[in-house]
Short mmCIF file of N, CA and C in Angstrom, two decimals:
data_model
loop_
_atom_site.label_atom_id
_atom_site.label_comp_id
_atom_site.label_asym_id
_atom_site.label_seq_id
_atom_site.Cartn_x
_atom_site.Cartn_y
_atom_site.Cartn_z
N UNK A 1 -80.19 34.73 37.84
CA UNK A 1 -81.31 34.98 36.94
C UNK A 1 -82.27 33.81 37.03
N UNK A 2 -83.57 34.03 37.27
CA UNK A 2 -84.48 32.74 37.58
C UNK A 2 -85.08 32.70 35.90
N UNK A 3 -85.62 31.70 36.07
CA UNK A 3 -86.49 31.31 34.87
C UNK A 3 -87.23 32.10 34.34
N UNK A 4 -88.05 32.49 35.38
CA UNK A 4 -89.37 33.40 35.28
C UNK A 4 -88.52 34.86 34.53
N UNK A 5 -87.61 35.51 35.23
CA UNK A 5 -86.59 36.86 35.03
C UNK A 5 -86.70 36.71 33.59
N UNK A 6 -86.23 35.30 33.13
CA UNK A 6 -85.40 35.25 31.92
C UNK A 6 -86.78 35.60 30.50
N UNK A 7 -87.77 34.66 31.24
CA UNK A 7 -88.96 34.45 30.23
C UNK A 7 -89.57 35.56 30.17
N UNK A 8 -89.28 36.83 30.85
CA UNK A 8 -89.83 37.97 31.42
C UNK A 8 -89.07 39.32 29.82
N UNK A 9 -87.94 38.66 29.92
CA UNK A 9 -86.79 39.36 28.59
C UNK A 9 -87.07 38.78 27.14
N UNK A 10 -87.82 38.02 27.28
CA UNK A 10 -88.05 36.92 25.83
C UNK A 10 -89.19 37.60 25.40
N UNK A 11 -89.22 38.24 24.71
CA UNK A 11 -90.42 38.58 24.29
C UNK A 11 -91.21 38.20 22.69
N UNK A 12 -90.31 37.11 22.30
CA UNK A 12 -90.72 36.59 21.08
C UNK A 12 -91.81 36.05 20.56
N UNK A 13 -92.70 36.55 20.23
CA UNK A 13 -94.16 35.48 19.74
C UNK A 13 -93.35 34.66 18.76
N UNK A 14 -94.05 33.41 18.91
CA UNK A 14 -93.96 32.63 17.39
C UNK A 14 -95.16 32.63 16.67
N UNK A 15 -94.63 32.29 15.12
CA UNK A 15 -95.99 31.85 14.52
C UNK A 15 -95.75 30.73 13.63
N UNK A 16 -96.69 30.47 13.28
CA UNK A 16 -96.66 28.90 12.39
C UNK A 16 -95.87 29.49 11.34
N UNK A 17 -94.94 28.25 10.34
CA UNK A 17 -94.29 28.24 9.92
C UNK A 17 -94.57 28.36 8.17
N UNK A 18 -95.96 28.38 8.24
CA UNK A 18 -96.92 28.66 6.86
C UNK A 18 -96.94 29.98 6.71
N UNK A 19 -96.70 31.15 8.07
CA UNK A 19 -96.93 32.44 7.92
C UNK A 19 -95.52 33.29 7.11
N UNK A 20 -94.70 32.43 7.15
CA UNK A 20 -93.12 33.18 6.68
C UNK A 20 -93.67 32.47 4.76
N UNK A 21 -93.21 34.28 4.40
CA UNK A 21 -92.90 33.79 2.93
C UNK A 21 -91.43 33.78 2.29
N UNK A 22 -91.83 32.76 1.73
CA UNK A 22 -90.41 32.09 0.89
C UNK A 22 -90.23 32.56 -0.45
N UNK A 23 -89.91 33.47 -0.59
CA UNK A 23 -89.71 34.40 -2.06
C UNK A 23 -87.81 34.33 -2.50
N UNK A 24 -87.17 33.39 -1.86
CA UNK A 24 -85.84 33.26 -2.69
C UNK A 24 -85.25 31.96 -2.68
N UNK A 25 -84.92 31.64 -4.03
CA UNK A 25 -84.41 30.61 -4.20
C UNK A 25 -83.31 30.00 -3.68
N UNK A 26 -83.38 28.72 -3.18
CA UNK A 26 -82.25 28.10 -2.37
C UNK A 26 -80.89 28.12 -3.15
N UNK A 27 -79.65 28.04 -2.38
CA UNK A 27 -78.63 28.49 -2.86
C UNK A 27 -77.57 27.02 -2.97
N UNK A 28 -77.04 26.14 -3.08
CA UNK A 28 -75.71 25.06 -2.69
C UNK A 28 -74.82 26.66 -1.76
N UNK A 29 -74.46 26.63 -1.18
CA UNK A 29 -73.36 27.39 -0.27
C UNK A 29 -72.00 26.14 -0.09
N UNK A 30 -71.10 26.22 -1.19
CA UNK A 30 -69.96 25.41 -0.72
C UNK A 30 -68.62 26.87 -0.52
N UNK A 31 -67.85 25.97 0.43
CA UNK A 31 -66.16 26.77 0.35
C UNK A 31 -66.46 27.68 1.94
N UNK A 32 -67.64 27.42 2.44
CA UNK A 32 -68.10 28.58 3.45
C UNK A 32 -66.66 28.28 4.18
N UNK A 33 -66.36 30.18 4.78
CA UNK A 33 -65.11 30.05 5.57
C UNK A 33 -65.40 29.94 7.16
N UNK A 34 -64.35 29.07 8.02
CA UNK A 34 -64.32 28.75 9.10
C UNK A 34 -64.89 29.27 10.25
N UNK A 35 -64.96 31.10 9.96
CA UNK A 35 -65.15 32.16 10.64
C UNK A 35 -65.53 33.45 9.74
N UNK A 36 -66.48 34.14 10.34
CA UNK A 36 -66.75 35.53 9.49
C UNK A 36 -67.15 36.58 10.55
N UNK A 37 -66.51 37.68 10.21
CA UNK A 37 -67.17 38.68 11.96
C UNK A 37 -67.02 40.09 10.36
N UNK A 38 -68.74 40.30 10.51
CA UNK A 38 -69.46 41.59 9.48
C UNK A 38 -68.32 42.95 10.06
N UNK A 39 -67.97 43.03 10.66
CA UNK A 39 -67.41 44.51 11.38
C UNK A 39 -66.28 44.07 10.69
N UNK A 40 -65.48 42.78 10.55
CA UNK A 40 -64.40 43.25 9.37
C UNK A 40 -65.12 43.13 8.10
N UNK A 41 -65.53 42.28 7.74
CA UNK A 41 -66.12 42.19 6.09
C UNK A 41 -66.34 43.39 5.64
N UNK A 42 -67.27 44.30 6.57
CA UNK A 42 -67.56 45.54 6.23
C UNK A 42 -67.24 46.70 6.78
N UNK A 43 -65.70 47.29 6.76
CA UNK A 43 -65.06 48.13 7.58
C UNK A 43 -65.93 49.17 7.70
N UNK A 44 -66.61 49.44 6.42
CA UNK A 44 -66.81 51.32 6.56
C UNK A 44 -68.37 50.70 7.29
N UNK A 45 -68.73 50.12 8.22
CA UNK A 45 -70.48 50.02 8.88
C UNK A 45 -69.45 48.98 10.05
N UNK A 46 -68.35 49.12 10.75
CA UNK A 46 -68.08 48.37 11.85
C UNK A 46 -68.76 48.99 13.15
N UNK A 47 -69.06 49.98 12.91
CA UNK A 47 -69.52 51.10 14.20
C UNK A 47 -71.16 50.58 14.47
N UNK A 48 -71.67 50.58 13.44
CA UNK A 48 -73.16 50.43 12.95
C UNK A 48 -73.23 48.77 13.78
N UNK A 49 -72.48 47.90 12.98
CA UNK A 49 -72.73 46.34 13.09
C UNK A 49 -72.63 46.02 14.52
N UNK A 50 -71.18 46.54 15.07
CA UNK A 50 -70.28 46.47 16.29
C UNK A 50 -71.01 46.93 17.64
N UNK A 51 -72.06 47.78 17.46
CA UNK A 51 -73.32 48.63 18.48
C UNK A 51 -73.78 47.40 19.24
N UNK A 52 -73.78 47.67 20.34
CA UNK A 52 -74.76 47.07 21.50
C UNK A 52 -75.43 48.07 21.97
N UNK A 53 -76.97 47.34 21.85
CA UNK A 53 -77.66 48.02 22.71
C UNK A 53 -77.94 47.33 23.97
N UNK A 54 -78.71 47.93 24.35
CA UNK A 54 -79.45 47.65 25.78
C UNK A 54 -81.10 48.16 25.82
N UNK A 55 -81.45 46.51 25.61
CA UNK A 55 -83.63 46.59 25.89
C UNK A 55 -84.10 47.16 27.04
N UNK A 56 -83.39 47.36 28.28
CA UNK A 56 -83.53 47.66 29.51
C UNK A 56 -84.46 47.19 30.06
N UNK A 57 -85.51 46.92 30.66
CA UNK A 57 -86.65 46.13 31.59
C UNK A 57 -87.98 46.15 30.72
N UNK A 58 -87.51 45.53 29.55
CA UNK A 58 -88.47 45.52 28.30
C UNK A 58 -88.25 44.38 27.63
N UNK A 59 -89.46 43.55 27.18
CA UNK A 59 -89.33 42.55 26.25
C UNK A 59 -89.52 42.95 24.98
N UNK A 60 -88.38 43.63 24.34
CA UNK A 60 -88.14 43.92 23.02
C UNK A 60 -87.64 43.40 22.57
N UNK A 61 -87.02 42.44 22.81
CA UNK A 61 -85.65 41.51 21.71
C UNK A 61 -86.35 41.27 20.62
N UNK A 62 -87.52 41.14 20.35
CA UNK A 62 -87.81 41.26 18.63
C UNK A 62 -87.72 42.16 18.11
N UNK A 63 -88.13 43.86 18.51
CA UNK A 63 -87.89 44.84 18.05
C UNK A 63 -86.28 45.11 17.61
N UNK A 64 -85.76 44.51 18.90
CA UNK A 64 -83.98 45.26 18.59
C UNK A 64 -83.68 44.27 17.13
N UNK A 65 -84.08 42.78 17.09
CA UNK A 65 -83.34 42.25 16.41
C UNK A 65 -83.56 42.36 15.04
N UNK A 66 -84.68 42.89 14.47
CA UNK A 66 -85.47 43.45 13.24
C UNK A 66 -84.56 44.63 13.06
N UNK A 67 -84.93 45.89 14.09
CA UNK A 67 -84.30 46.91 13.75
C UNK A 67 -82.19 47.22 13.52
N UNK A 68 -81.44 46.32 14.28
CA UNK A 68 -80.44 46.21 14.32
C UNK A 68 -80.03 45.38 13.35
N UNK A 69 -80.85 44.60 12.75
CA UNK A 69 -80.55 43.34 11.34
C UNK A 69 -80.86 44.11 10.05
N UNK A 70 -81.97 45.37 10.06
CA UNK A 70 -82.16 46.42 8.85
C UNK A 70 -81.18 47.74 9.25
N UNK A 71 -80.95 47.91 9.84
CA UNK A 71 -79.86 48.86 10.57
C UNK A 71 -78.35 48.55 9.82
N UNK A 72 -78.04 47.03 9.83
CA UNK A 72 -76.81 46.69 9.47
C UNK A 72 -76.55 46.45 7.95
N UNK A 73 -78.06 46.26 7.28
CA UNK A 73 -78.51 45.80 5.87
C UNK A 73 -77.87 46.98 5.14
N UNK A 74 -78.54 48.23 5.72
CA UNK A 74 -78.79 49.40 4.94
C UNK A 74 -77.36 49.88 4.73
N UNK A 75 -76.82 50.12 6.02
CA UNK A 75 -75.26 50.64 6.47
C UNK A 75 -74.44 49.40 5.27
N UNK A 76 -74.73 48.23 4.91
CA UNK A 76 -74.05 47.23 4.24
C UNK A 76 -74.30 47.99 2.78
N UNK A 77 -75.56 47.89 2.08
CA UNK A 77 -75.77 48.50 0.87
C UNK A 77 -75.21 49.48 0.38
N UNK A 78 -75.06 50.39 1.33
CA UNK A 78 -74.77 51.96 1.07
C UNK A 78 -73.33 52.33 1.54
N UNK A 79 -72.73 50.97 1.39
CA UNK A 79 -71.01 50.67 1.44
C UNK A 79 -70.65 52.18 2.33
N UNK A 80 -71.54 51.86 3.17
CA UNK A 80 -71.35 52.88 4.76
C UNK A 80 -71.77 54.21 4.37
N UNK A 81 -72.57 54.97 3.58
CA UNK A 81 -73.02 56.37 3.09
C UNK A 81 -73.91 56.25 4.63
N UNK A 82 -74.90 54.91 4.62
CA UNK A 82 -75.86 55.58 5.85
C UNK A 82 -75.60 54.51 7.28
N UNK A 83 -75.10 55.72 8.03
CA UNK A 83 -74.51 54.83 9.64
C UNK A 83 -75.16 55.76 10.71
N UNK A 84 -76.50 56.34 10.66
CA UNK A 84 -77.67 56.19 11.61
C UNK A 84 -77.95 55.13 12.16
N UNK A 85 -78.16 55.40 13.51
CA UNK A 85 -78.66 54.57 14.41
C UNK A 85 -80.49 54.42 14.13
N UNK A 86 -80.89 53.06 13.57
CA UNK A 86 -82.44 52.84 13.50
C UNK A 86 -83.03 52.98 15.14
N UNK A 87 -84.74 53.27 14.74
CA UNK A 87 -85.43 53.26 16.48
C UNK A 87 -85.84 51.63 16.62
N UNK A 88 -85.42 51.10 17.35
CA UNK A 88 -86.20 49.86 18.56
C UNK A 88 -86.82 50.60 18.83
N UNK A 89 -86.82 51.91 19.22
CA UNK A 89 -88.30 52.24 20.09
C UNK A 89 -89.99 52.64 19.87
N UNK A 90 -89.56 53.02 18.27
CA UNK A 90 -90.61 53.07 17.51
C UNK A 90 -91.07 51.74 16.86
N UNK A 91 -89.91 51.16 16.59
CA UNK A 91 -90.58 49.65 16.26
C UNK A 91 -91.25 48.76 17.41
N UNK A 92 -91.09 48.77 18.85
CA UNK A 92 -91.43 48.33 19.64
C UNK A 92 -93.03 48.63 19.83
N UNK A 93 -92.83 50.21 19.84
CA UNK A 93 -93.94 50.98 20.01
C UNK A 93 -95.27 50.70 19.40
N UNK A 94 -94.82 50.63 17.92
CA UNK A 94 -95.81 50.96 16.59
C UNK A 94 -96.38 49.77 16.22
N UNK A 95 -95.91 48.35 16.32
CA UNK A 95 -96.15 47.22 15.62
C UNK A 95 -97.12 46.40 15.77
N UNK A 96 -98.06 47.02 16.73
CA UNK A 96 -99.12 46.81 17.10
C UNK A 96 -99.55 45.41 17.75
N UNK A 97 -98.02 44.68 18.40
CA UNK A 97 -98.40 43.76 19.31
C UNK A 97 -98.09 43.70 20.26
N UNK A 98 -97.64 43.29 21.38
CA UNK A 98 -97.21 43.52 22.97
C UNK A 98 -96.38 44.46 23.50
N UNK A 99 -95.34 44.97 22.35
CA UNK A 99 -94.31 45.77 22.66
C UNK A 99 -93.59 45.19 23.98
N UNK A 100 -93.17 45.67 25.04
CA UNK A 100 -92.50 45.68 25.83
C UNK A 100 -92.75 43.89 26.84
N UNK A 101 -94.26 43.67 26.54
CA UNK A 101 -94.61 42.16 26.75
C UNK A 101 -94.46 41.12 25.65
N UNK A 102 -93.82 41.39 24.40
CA UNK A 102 -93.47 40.57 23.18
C UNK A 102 -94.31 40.89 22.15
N UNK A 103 -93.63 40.72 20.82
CA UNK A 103 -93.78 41.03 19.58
C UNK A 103 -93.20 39.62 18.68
N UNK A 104 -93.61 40.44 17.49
CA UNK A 104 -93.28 39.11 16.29
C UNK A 104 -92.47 39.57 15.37
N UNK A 105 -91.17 38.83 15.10
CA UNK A 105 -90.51 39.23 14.13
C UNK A 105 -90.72 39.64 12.21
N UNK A 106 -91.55 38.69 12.55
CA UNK A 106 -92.16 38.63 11.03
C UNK A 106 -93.01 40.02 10.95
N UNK A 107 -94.24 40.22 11.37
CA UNK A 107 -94.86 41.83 11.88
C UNK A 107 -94.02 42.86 11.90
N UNK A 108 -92.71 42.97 12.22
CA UNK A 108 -91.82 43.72 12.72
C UNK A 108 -90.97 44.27 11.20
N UNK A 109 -90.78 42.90 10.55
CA UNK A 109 -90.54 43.10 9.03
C UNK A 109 -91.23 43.44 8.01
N UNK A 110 -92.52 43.35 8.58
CA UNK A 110 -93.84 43.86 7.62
C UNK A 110 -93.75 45.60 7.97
N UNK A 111 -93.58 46.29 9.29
CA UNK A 111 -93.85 47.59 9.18
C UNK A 111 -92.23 48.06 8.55
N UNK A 112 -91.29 47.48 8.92
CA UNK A 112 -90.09 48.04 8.03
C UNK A 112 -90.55 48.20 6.25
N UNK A 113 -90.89 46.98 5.97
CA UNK A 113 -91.23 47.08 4.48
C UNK A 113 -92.25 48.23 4.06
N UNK A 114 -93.77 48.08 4.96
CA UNK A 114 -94.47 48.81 4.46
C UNK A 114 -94.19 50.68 4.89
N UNK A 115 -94.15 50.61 5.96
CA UNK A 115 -93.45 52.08 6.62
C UNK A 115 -92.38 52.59 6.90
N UNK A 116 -91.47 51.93 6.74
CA UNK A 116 -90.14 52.32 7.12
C UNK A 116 -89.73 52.70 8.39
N UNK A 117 -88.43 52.88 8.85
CA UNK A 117 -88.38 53.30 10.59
C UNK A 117 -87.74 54.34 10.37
N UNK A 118 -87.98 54.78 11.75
CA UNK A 118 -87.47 56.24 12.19
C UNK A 118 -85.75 56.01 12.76
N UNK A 119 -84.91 57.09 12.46
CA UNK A 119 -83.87 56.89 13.11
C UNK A 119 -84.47 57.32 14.80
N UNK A 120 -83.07 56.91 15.14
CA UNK A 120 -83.24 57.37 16.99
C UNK A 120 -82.10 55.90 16.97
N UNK A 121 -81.00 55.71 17.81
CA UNK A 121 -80.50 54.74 18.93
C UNK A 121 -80.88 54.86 20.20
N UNK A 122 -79.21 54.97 20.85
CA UNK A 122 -79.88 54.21 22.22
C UNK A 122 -80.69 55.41 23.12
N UNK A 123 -80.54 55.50 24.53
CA UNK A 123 -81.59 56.08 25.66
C UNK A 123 -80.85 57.50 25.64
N UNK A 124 -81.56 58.35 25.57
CA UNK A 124 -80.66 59.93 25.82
C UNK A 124 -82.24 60.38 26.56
N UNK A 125 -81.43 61.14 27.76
CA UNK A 125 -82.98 61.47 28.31
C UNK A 125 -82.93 62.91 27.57
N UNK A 126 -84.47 62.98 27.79
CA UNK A 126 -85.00 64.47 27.04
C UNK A 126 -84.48 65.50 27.13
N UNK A 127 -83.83 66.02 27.92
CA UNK A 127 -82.97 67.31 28.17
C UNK A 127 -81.77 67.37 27.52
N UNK A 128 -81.12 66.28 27.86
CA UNK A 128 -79.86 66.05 27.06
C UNK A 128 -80.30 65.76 25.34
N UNK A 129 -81.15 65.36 24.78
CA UNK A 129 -81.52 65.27 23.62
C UNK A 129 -80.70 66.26 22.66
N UNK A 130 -80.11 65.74 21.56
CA UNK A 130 -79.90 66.68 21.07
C UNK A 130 -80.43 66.32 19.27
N UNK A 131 -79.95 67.16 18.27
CA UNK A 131 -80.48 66.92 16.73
C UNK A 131 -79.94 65.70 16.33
N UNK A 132 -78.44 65.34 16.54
CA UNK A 132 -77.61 64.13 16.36
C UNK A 132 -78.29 62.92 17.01
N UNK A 133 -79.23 62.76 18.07
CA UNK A 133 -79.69 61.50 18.55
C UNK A 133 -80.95 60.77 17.46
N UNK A 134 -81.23 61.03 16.63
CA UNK A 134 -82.43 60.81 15.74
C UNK A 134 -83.77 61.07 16.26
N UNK A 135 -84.71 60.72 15.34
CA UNK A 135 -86.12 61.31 15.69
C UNK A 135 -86.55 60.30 17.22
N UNK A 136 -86.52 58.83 16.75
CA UNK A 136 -86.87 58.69 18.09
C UNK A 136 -85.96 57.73 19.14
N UNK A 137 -84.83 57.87 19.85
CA UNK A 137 -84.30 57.48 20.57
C UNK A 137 -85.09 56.29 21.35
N UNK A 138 -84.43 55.03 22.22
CA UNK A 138 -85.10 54.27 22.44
C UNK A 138 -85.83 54.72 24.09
N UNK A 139 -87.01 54.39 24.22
CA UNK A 139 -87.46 55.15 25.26
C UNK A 139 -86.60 54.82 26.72
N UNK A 140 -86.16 53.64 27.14
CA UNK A 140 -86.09 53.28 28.51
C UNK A 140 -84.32 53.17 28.92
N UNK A 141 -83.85 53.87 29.84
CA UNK A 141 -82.38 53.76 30.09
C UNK A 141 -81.65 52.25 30.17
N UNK A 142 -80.85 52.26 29.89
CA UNK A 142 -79.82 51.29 30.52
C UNK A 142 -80.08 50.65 31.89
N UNK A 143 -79.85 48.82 31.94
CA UNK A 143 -79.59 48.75 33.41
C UNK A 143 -78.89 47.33 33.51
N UNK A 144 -78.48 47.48 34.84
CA UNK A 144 -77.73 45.93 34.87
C UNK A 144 -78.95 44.73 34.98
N UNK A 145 -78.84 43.99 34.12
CA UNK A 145 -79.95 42.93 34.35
C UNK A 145 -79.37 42.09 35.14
N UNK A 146 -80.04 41.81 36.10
CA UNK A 146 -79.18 40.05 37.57
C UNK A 146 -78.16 40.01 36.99
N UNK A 147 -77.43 41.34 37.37
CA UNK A 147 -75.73 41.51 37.85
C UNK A 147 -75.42 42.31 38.82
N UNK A 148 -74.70 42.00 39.68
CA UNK A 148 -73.90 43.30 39.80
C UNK A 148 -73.01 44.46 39.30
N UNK A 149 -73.67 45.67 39.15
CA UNK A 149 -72.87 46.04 38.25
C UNK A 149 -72.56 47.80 38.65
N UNK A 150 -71.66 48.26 38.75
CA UNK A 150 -71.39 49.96 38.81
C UNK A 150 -71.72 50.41 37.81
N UNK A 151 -71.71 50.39 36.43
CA UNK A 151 -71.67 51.28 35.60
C UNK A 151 -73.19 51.80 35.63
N UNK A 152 -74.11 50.82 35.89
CA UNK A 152 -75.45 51.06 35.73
C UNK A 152 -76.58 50.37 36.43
N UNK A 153 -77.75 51.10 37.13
CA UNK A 153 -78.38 50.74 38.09
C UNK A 153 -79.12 49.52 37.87
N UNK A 154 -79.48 48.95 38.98
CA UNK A 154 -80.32 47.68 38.22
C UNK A 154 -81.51 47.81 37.58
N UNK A 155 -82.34 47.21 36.84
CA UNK A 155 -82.97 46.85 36.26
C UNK A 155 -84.65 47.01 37.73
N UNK A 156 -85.23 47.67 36.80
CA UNK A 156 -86.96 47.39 37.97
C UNK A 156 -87.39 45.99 38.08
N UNK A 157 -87.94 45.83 38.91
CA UNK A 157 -88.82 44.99 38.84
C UNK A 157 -90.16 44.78 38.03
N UNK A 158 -90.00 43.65 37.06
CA UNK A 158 -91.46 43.29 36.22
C UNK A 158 -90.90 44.43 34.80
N UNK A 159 -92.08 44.66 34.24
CA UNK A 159 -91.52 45.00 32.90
C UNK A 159 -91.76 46.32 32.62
N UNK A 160 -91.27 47.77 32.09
CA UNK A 160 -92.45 48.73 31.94
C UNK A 160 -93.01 48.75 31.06
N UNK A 161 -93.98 49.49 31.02
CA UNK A 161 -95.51 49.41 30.03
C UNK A 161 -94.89 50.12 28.43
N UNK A 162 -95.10 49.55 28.16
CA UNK A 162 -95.02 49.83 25.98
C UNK A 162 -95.29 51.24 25.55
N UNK A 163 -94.03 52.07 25.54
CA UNK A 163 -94.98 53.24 25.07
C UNK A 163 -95.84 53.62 23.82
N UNK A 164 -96.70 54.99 23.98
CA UNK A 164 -97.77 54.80 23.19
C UNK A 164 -96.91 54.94 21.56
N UNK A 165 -97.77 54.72 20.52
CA UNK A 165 -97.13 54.59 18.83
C UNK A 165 -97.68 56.17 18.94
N UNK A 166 -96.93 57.24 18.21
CA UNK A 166 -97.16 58.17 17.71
C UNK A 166 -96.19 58.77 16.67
N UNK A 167 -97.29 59.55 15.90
CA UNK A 167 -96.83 60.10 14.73
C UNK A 167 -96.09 61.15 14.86
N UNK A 168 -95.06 61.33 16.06
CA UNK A 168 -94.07 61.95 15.49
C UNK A 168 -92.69 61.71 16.52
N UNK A 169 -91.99 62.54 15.71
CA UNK A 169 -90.36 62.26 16.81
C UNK A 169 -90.53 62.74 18.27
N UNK A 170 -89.91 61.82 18.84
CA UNK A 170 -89.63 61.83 20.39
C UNK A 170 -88.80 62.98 20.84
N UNK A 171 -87.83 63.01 19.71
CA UNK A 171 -86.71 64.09 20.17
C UNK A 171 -87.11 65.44 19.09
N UNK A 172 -87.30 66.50 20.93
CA UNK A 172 -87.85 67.31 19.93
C UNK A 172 -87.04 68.54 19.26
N UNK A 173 -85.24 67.98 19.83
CA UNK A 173 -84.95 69.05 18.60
C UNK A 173 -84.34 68.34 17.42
N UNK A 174 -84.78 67.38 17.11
CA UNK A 174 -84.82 66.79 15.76
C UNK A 174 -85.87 67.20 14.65
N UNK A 175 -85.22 67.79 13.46
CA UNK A 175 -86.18 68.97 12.85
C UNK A 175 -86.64 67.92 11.81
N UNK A 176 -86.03 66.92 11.33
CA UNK A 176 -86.93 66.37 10.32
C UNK A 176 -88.28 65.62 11.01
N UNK A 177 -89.58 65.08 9.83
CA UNK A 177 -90.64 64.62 10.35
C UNK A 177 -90.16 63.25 10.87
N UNK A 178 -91.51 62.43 11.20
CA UNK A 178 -91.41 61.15 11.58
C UNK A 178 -91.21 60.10 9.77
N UNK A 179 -92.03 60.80 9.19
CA UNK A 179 -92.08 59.98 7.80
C UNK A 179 -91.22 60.54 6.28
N UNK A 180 -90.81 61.51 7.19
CA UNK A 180 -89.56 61.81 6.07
C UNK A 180 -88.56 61.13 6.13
#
């Protein structure tokens, strides 16, 4: 993996440190234990927490890590009632900054708050689509990134292009709306 490969997967904007708001009060945290893994803490969302995805030849890692960090929140709250897979791909899509060339985490938490996300996980191509994959599945397949690997082909060269934000589900035999 060269440098360039790597900086190519990073797709993180930063921003100044004046732009994050601080709306909770600091805590003393004593007694913290040695080790903590969420998939036991929270048996009934181990499936939810425990999920790997795959960005595939996309600089989304801000999208996944927004959507997979409210993904695990919700599944936590709802002492496992909701274990839908959230979209990276609509958050990638919609957030109105680089998408697939980098995004901002903070932005990323602003459209969760103000709009909410669409279910969809990982890559199901369109044919195979079915009602169980959510509204919008993540657009781009699986691949081995600078590995060798059988299970899955390599990775393209350079990045693909961001798909477009639209108002509705990807998968089209998913009968609910995009904003329901």
């Amino acid at each position: 993996l060269s440098l360039r490969d790597a900086r190519m997967l990073c797709g993180t904007l930063k921003r100044g440190s004046n732009d994050i708001r601080k709306g909770y009060a600091i805590e003393e945290l004593q007694d913290l234990p040695t080790d903590f893994d969420a998939r036991t803490a929270f048996p009934n969302c181990s499936k939810v927490i425990g999920h790997i995805r795959d960005q595939s030849a996309c600089g989304s890692c801000w999208a996944f890590g927004v959507t997979e960090a409210f993904n695990d929140r919700l599944c936590i709250k709802s002492d496992g009632a909701f274990t839908e897979l959230l979209s990276a791909g609509e958050m990638n899509a919609c957030t109105l900054f680089f998408g697939c060339g980098g995004g901002d985490p903070y932005s990323a938490w602003s459209w969760v708050h103000d709009k909410g996300i669409a279910t969809g996980g990982d890559y199901v191509a369109k044919d195979d689509m079915t009602k169980d994959d959510g509204c919008w599945p993540y657009d781009f397949p699986p691949c081995a990134h600078h590995i060798n690997d059988t299970k899955y082909p390599k990775c393209p060269e350079g990045l693909y292009p961001t798909p477009n934000c639209v108002e509705q589900c990807h998968n089209p035999k998913y009968t609910t709306t995009l904003r329901e």
